[in-house]
PDB file of C-alpha atoms in Angstrom:
ATOM      1  CA  MET A   1      73.144  68.303  86.807  1.00 46.00           C
ATOM      2  CA  ILE A   2      72.432  64.254  87.022  1.00 63.00           C
ATOM      3  CA  GLN A   3      74.981  62.073  85.347  1.00 75.00           C
ATOM      4  CA  ASP A   4      74.136  58.320  83.580  1.00 81.00           C
ATOM      5  CA  SER A   5      75.672  55.327  85.939  1.00 84.00           C
ATOM      6  CA  TYR A   6      76.966  52.708  84.498  1.00 89.00           C
ATOM      7  CA  ILE A   7      78.188  49.723  86.676  1.00 87.00           C
ATOM      8  CA  VAL A   8      78.991  45.843  85.783  1.00 89.00           C
ATOM      9  CA  GLN A   9      79.962  43.496  88.410  1.00 89.00           C
ATOM     10  CA  ILE A  10      81.077  39.805  87.014  1.00 90.00           C
ATOM     11  CA  ALA A  11      81.150  36.814  89.358  1.00 90.00           C
ATOM     12  CA  GLN A  12      82.507  33.925  87.688  1.00 91.00           C
ATOM     13  CA  ARG A  13      80.815  30.707  89.453  1.00 89.00           C
ATOM     14  CA  LYS A  14      83.029  28.608  91.644  1.00 89.00           C
ATOM     15  CA  LEU A  15      83.340  24.722  90.547  1.00 90.00           C
ATOM     16  CA  THR A  16      83.038  22.097  93.404  1.00 89.00           C
ATOM     17  CA  THR A  17      84.589  18.778  94.099  1.00 92.00           C
ATOM     18  CA  ILE A  18      81.129  17.116  92.649  1.00 93.00           C
ATOM     19  CA  ASN A  19      81.598  19.232  89.542  1.00 92.00           C
ATOM     20  CA  TYR A  20      85.642  18.078  88.920  1.00 94.00           C
ATOM     21  CA  VAL A  21      84.902  14.242  89.806  1.00 96.00           C
ATOM     22  CA  PHE A  22      81.313  14.613  87.161  1.00 95.00           C
ATOM     23  CA  MET A  23      84.250  15.935  84.733  1.00 95.00           C
ATOM     24  CA  VAL A  24      87.171  13.058  84.877  1.00 96.00           C
ATOM     25  CA  THR A  25      84.621  10.676  85.422  1.00 96.00           C
ATOM     26  CA  VAL A  26      82.823  11.114  82.167  1.00 95.00           C
ATOM     27  CA  SER A  27      85.847  11.553  80.654  1.00 94.00           C
ATOM     28  CA  ILE A  28      87.499   8.329  81.905  1.00 96.00           C
ATOM     29  CA  ALA A  29      83.787   6.460  81.097  1.00 95.00           C
ATOM     30  CA  THR A  30      83.493   8.067  77.180  1.00 94.00           C
ATOM     31  CA  LEU A  31      87.278   7.050  76.533  1.00 94.00           C
ATOM     32  CA  ILE A  32      86.505   3.406  77.994  1.00 94.00           C
ATOM     33  CA  PHE A  33      82.963   3.448  75.765  1.00 93.00           C
ATOM     34  CA  ILE A  34      85.108   5.149  72.772  1.00 92.00           C
ATOM     35  CA  LEU A  35      87.471   2.111  72.837  1.00 90.00           C
ATOM     36  CA  ALA A  36      84.796  -0.994  73.157  1.00 90.00           C
ATOM     37  CA  PHE A  37      82.893   0.837  70.271  1.00 88.00           C
ATOM     38  CA  ASN A  38      85.246   1.127  68.159  1.00 88.00           C
ATOM     39  CA  ILE A  39      87.149  -2.075  68.932  1.00 87.00           C
ATOM     40  CA  LEU A  40      84.761  -4.791  69.841  1.00 87.00           C
ATOM     41  CA  PRO A  41      83.537  -4.689  66.060  1.00 85.00           C
ATOM     42  CA  ILE A  42      87.096  -5.032  64.653  1.00 83.00           C
ATOM     43  CA  ILE A  43      87.411  -8.213  66.794  1.00 84.00           C
ATOM     44  CA  PHE A  44      84.145  -9.837  65.957  1.00 84.00           C
ATOM     45  CA  GLY A  45      84.818  -9.606  62.540  1.00 82.00           C
ATOM     46  CA  PHE A  46      82.727  -6.501  61.191  1.00 81.00           C
ATOM     47  CA  ASN A  47      84.649  -3.862  59.102  1.00 80.00           C
ATOM     48  CA  ILE A  48      81.984  -0.595  60.511  1.00 82.00           C
ATOM     49  CA  ILE A  49      85.202   1.568  61.802  1.00 83.00           C
ATOM     50  CA  TYR A  50      83.910   4.543  59.601  1.00 85.00           C
ATOM     51  CA  PHE A  51      80.134   4.663  61.469  1.00 88.00           C
ATOM     52  CA  THR A  52      82.049   4.070  65.101  1.00 88.00           C
ATOM     53  CA  GLY A  53      84.122   6.273  64.224  1.00 87.00           C
ATOM     54  CA  ILE A  54      81.724   8.927  63.128  1.00 92.00           C
ATOM     55  CA  LEU A  55      79.662   8.297  66.183  1.00 92.00           C
ATOM     56  CA  SER A  56      82.232   8.179  68.732  1.00 92.00           C
ATOM     57  CA  PHE A  57      83.421  11.880  67.017  1.00 94.00           C
ATOM     58  CA  PHE A  58      80.302  13.287  67.705  1.00 95.00           C
ATOM     59  CA  LEU A  59      79.963  11.737  71.633  1.00 94.00           C
ATOM     60  CA  VAL A  60      83.347  13.577  72.116  1.00 95.00           C
ATOM     61  CA  VAL A  61      82.118  16.655  70.431  1.00 95.00           C
ATOM     62  CA  GLY A  62      78.724  16.715  73.395  1.00 95.00           C
ATOM     63  CA  ILE A  63      81.002  15.842  76.738  1.00 95.00           C
ATOM     64  CA  VAL A  64      82.987  18.819  75.055  1.00 94.00           C
ATOM     65  CA  PHE A  65      80.048  21.147  75.283  1.00 92.00           C
ATOM     66  CA  LEU A  66      78.621  19.193  78.237  1.00 92.00           C
ATOM     67  CA  ILE A  67      81.796  20.118  80.626  1.00 93.00           C
ATOM     68  CA  ARG A  68      82.621  23.680  78.770  1.00 91.00           C
ATOM     69  CA  GLY A  69      79.235  23.973  80.460  1.00 89.00           C
ATOM     70  CA  MET A  70      80.233  23.987  83.712  1.00 90.00           C
ATOM     71  CA  PHE A  71      82.198  26.654  83.402  1.00 91.00           C
ATOM     72  CA  PHE A  72      80.198  30.183  83.316  1.00 91.00           C
ATOM     73  CA  GLU A  73      79.869  34.076  85.193  1.00 93.00           C
ATOM     74  CA  TYR A  74      76.913  35.863  85.995  1.00 93.00           C
ATOM     75  CA  GLU A  75      77.150  39.507  84.692  1.00 93.00           C
ATOM     76  CA  VAL A  76      75.189  41.951  86.722  1.00 92.00           C
ATOM     77  CA  GLU A  77      74.832  45.302  84.662  1.00 93.00           C
ATOM     78  CA  ILE A  78      73.089  48.399  86.123  1.00 92.00           C
ATOM     79  CA  VAL A  79      72.583  51.126  83.573  1.00 92.00           C
ATOM     80  CA  ASN A  80      70.887  54.059  85.703  1.00 88.00           C
ATOM     81  CA  GLU A  81      67.726  52.395  87.002  1.00 88.00           C
ATOM     82  CA  MET A  82      67.662  49.274  84.895  1.00 92.00           C
ATOM     83  CA  VAL A  83      69.320  46.215  85.385  1.00 92.00           C
ATOM     84  CA  THR A  84      70.260  43.430  83.459  1.00 94.00           C
ATOM     85  CA  ILE A  85      71.374  39.949  84.487  1.00 94.00           C
ATOM     86  CA  CYS A  86      73.201  37.546  81.693  1.00 95.00           C
ATOM     87  CA  LYS A  87      75.012  34.292  82.421  1.00 94.00           C
ATOM     88  CA  ILE A  88      78.005  33.915  80.188  1.00 93.00           C
ATOM     89  CA  VAL A  89      78.916  30.302  79.437  1.00 91.00           C
ATOM     90  CA  ALA A  90      82.547  29.433  78.676  1.00 87.00           C
ATOM     91  CA  LYS A  91      82.733  32.925  77.867  1.00 87.00           C
ATOM     92  CA  LYS A  92      81.528  32.523  74.993  1.00 87.00           C
ATOM     93  CA  LYS A  93      77.583  32.267  75.039  1.00 90.00           C
ATOM     94  CA  ARG A  94      75.754  35.070  76.547  1.00 92.00           C
ATOM     95  CA  VAL A  95      72.167  33.807  78.116  1.00 93.00           C
ATOM     96  CA  PHE A  96      69.764  36.800  78.996  1.00 94.00           C
ATOM     97  CA  LEU A  97      68.360  35.977  82.586  1.00 92.00           C
ATOM     98  CA  THR A  98      66.461  38.832  83.487  1.00 90.00           C
ATOM     99  CA  GLU A  99      66.073  42.593  83.297  1.00 91.00           C
ATOM    100  CA  PHE A 100      64.144  44.253  86.127  1.00 90.00           C
ATOM    101  CA  SER A 101      63.804  48.156  87.278  1.00 90.00           C
ATOM    102  CA  LEU A 102      65.451  49.290  90.462  1.00 90.00           C
ATOM    103  CA  ARG A 103      62.115  51.081  91.445  1.00 89.00           C
ATOM    104  CA  ASP A 104      60.416  47.609  90.908  1.00 87.00           C
ATOM    105  CA  CYS A 105      62.276  46.308  94.112  1.00 89.00           C
ATOM    106  CA  VAL A 106      60.468  46.215  97.265  1.00 90.00           C
ATOM    107  CA  ALA A 107      64.139  45.700  98.944  1.00 90.00           C
ATOM    108  CA  ILE A 108      67.652  45.693  98.467  1.00 91.00           C
ATOM    109  CA  GLY A 109      70.286  45.103 101.089  1.00 89.00           C
ATOM    110  CA  PRO A 110      72.774  42.955 102.257  1.00 89.00           C
ATOM    111  CA  SER A 111      72.204  38.971 102.892  1.00 87.00           C
ATOM    112  CA  THR A 112      72.668  39.932 106.458  1.00 87.00           C
ATOM    113  CA  SER A 113      69.812  41.959 107.043  1.00 85.00           C
ATOM    114  CA  ASP A 114      66.589  40.679 108.372  1.00 84.00           C
ATOM    115  CA  LYS A 115      64.809  41.623 105.193  1.00 86.00           C
ATOM    116  CA  PHE A 116      65.882  39.040 103.409  1.00 87.00           C
ATOM    117  CA  SER A 117      64.746  35.299 105.218  1.00 85.00           C
ATOM    118  CA  THR A 118      61.355  36.723 104.712  1.00 86.00           C
ATOM    119  CA  ALA A 119      62.477  38.016 100.513  1.00 87.00           C
ATOM    120  CA  VAL A 120      63.663  34.856  99.871  1.00 86.00           C
ATOM    121  CA  LYS A 121      60.426  32.800 101.669  1.00 87.00           C
ATOM    122  CA  ASN A 122      58.309  35.127  99.764  1.00 85.00           C
ATOM    123  CA  SER A 123      59.984  34.791  96.475  1.00 88.00           C
ATOM    124  CA  ALA A 124      58.771  32.531  93.439  1.00 88.00           C
ATOM    125  CA  PHE A 125      62.606  31.916  92.940  1.00 87.00           C
ATOM    126  CA  VAL A 126      65.972  33.216  93.864  1.00 89.00           C
ATOM    127  CA  LEU A 127      68.157  33.355  91.267  1.00 89.00           C
ATOM    128  CA  ASN A 128      72.061  33.314  92.836  1.00 90.00           C
ATOM    129  CA  CYS A 129      74.310  34.750  90.755  1.00 89.00           C
ATOM    130  CA  THR A 130      77.310  35.039  93.461  1.00 88.00           C
ATOM    131  CA  GLU A 131      80.632  32.499  92.923  1.00 87.00           C
ATOM    132  CA  ASP A 132      79.449  30.193  95.244  1.00 84.00           C
ATOM    133  CA  PRO A 133      77.105  27.310  94.147  1.00 81.00           C
ATOM    134  CA  LYS A 134      75.530  28.023  97.585  1.00 80.00           C
ATOM    135  CA  TYR A 135      74.775  31.455  98.711  1.00 73.00           C
ATOM    136  CA  ASP A 136      75.979  32.218 102.257  1.00 68.00           C
ATOM    137  CA  HIS A 137      73.856  34.897 103.834  1.00 68.00           C
ATOM    138  CA  THR A 138      76.097  35.417 106.557  1.00 72.00           C
ATOM    139  CA  LYS A 139      78.919  37.320 104.349  1.00 71.00           C
ATOM    140  CA  SER A 140      77.836  40.712 103.832  1.00 72.00           C
ATOM    141  CA  GLU A 141      79.716  41.102 100.542  1.00 82.00           C
ATOM    142  CA  ASN A 142      76.468  39.361  99.101  1.00 87.00           C
ATOM    143  CA  TRP A 143      73.252  41.404  98.695  1.00 89.00           C
ATOM    144  CA  PHE A 144      69.901  40.717  97.088  1.00 90.00           C
ATOM    145  CA  CYS A 145      67.429  42.522  95.309  1.00 91.00           C
ATOM    146  CA  HIS A 146      63.699  41.572  95.632  1.00 91.00           C
ATOM    147  CA  ILE A 147      61.737  42.178  92.591  1.00 89.00           C
ATOM    148  CA  LYS A 148      58.279  42.546  92.609  1.00 87.00           C
ATOM    149  CA  ASN A 149      56.444  43.347  89.141  1.00 80.00           C
ATOM    150  CA  ASP A 150      53.977  41.812  86.760  1.00 80.00           C
ATOM    151  CA  ASP A 151      56.303  38.647  86.337  1.00 75.00           C
ATOM    152  CA  GLY A 152      55.724  37.820  89.777  1.00 83.00           C
ATOM    153  CA  GLU A 153      58.213  38.266  92.795  1.00 88.00           C
ATOM    154  CA  TYR A 154      61.263  36.883  92.817  1.00 90.00           C
ATOM    155  CA  SER A 155      65.164  37.911  94.555  1.00 91.00           C
ATOM    156  CA  ILE A 156      67.701  37.912  92.926  1.00 91.00           C
ATOM    157  CA  ILE A 157      71.520  37.704  95.115  1.00 91.00           C
ATOM    158  CA  PHE A 158      74.864  39.085  93.518  1.00 90.00           C
ATOM    159  CA  PRO A 159      78.230  40.502  94.808  1.00 89.00           C
ATOM    160  CA  PHE A 160      78.213  43.705  95.838  1.00 88.00           C
ATOM    161  CA  SER A 161      80.657  46.953  95.252  1.00 88.00           C
ATOM    162  CA  ASP A 162      80.793  50.218  96.605  1.00 87.00           C
ATOM    163  CA  GLU A 163      79.587  52.587  93.960  1.00 89.00           C
ATOM    164  CA  MET A 164      76.510  50.853  93.222  1.00 89.00           C
ATOM    165  CA  TYR A 165      74.944  51.579  96.925  1.00 89.00           C
ATOM    166  CA  PRO A 166      74.139  55.320  95.318  1.00 89.00           C
ATOM    167  CA  VAL A 167      72.658  54.548  92.458  1.00 89.00           C
ATOM    168  CA  PHE A 168      70.580  52.193  94.500  1.00 89.00           C
ATOM    169  CA  ARG A 169      69.833  54.667  97.128  1.00 89.00           C
ATOM    170  CA  ARG A 170      68.651  57.463  94.313  1.00 88.00           C
ATOM    171  CA  PHE A 171      66.726  55.222  92.510  1.00 89.00           C
ATOM    172  CA  ASN A 172      65.258  53.092  95.142  1.00 86.00           C
ATOM    173  CA  PRO A 173      65.615  55.355  97.973  1.00 87.00           C
ATOM    174  CA  ARG A 174      62.609  53.253 100.455  1.00 86.00           C
ATOM    175  CA  GLY A 175      63.707  49.977  99.603  1.00 83.00           C
ATOM    176  CA  THR A 176      67.389  50.185  99.920  1.00 84.00           C
ATOM    177  CA  GLU A 177      68.458  50.050 103.415  1.00 81.00           C
ATOM    178  CA  ILE A 178      70.652  52.361 104.864  1.00 79.00           C
ATOM    179  CA  VAL A 179      74.099  51.081 105.378  1.00 75.00           C
ATOM    180  CA  ASN A 180      77.385  52.595 106.193  1.00 71.00           C
ATOM    181  CA  ILE A 181      79.747  52.227 103.474  1.00 67.00           C
ATOM    182  CA  VAL A 182      83.351  52.742 104.065  1.00 61.00           C
ATOM    183  CA  LYS A 183      85.306  54.361 101.334  1.00 58.00           C
ATOM    184  CA  LYS A 184      88.724  52.917 100.583  1.00 53.00           C
ATOM    185  CA  GLU A 185      91.331  55.562  99.988  1.00 51.00           C
ATOM    186  CA  GLU A 186      93.283  55.477  97.562  1.00 51.00           C
ATOM    187  CA  GLU A 187      96.940  55.326  97.941  1.00 50.00           C
ATOM    188  CA  THR A 188      98.819  57.994  96.904  1.00 46.00           C
TER     189      THR A 188
END
């Protein structure tokens, strides 16, 4: 009897230096704008602090949501042959990205394989679900799926765990590249 398989892989996106510079710059610019926006009308004799205060509050809320949106992670969930990929923003909001069957995959394998460059070239778009903002095709821990279905052709790059390989081989033996997976022995 074949058991059901359930695998969840979560990859939190790393922030780059540009992201940190953007957050600091936006925060300082917002602070300067709010001070000028609230103090200048008082200096010129206009008592509109109620309106400028409310607008300043909404500006700060918008900036907080903008910065919180930069912190996100990808969730790759495999249930039997169905793969669901979601983006989790700020550990609160879940955004559904795509769902496909492993049987629709033309190629599954490590990003170091020969099929990877061909798959990316033939794809309408590439979804990078790894920790790095720019995927590195020289890392063997990153794998890809090249899907061809009614929606078109696209590729997904995701972090690989050893428990995924038997599921790939069971539901798509022809499309999965044969790789020697070395199991880590448990310490006793």
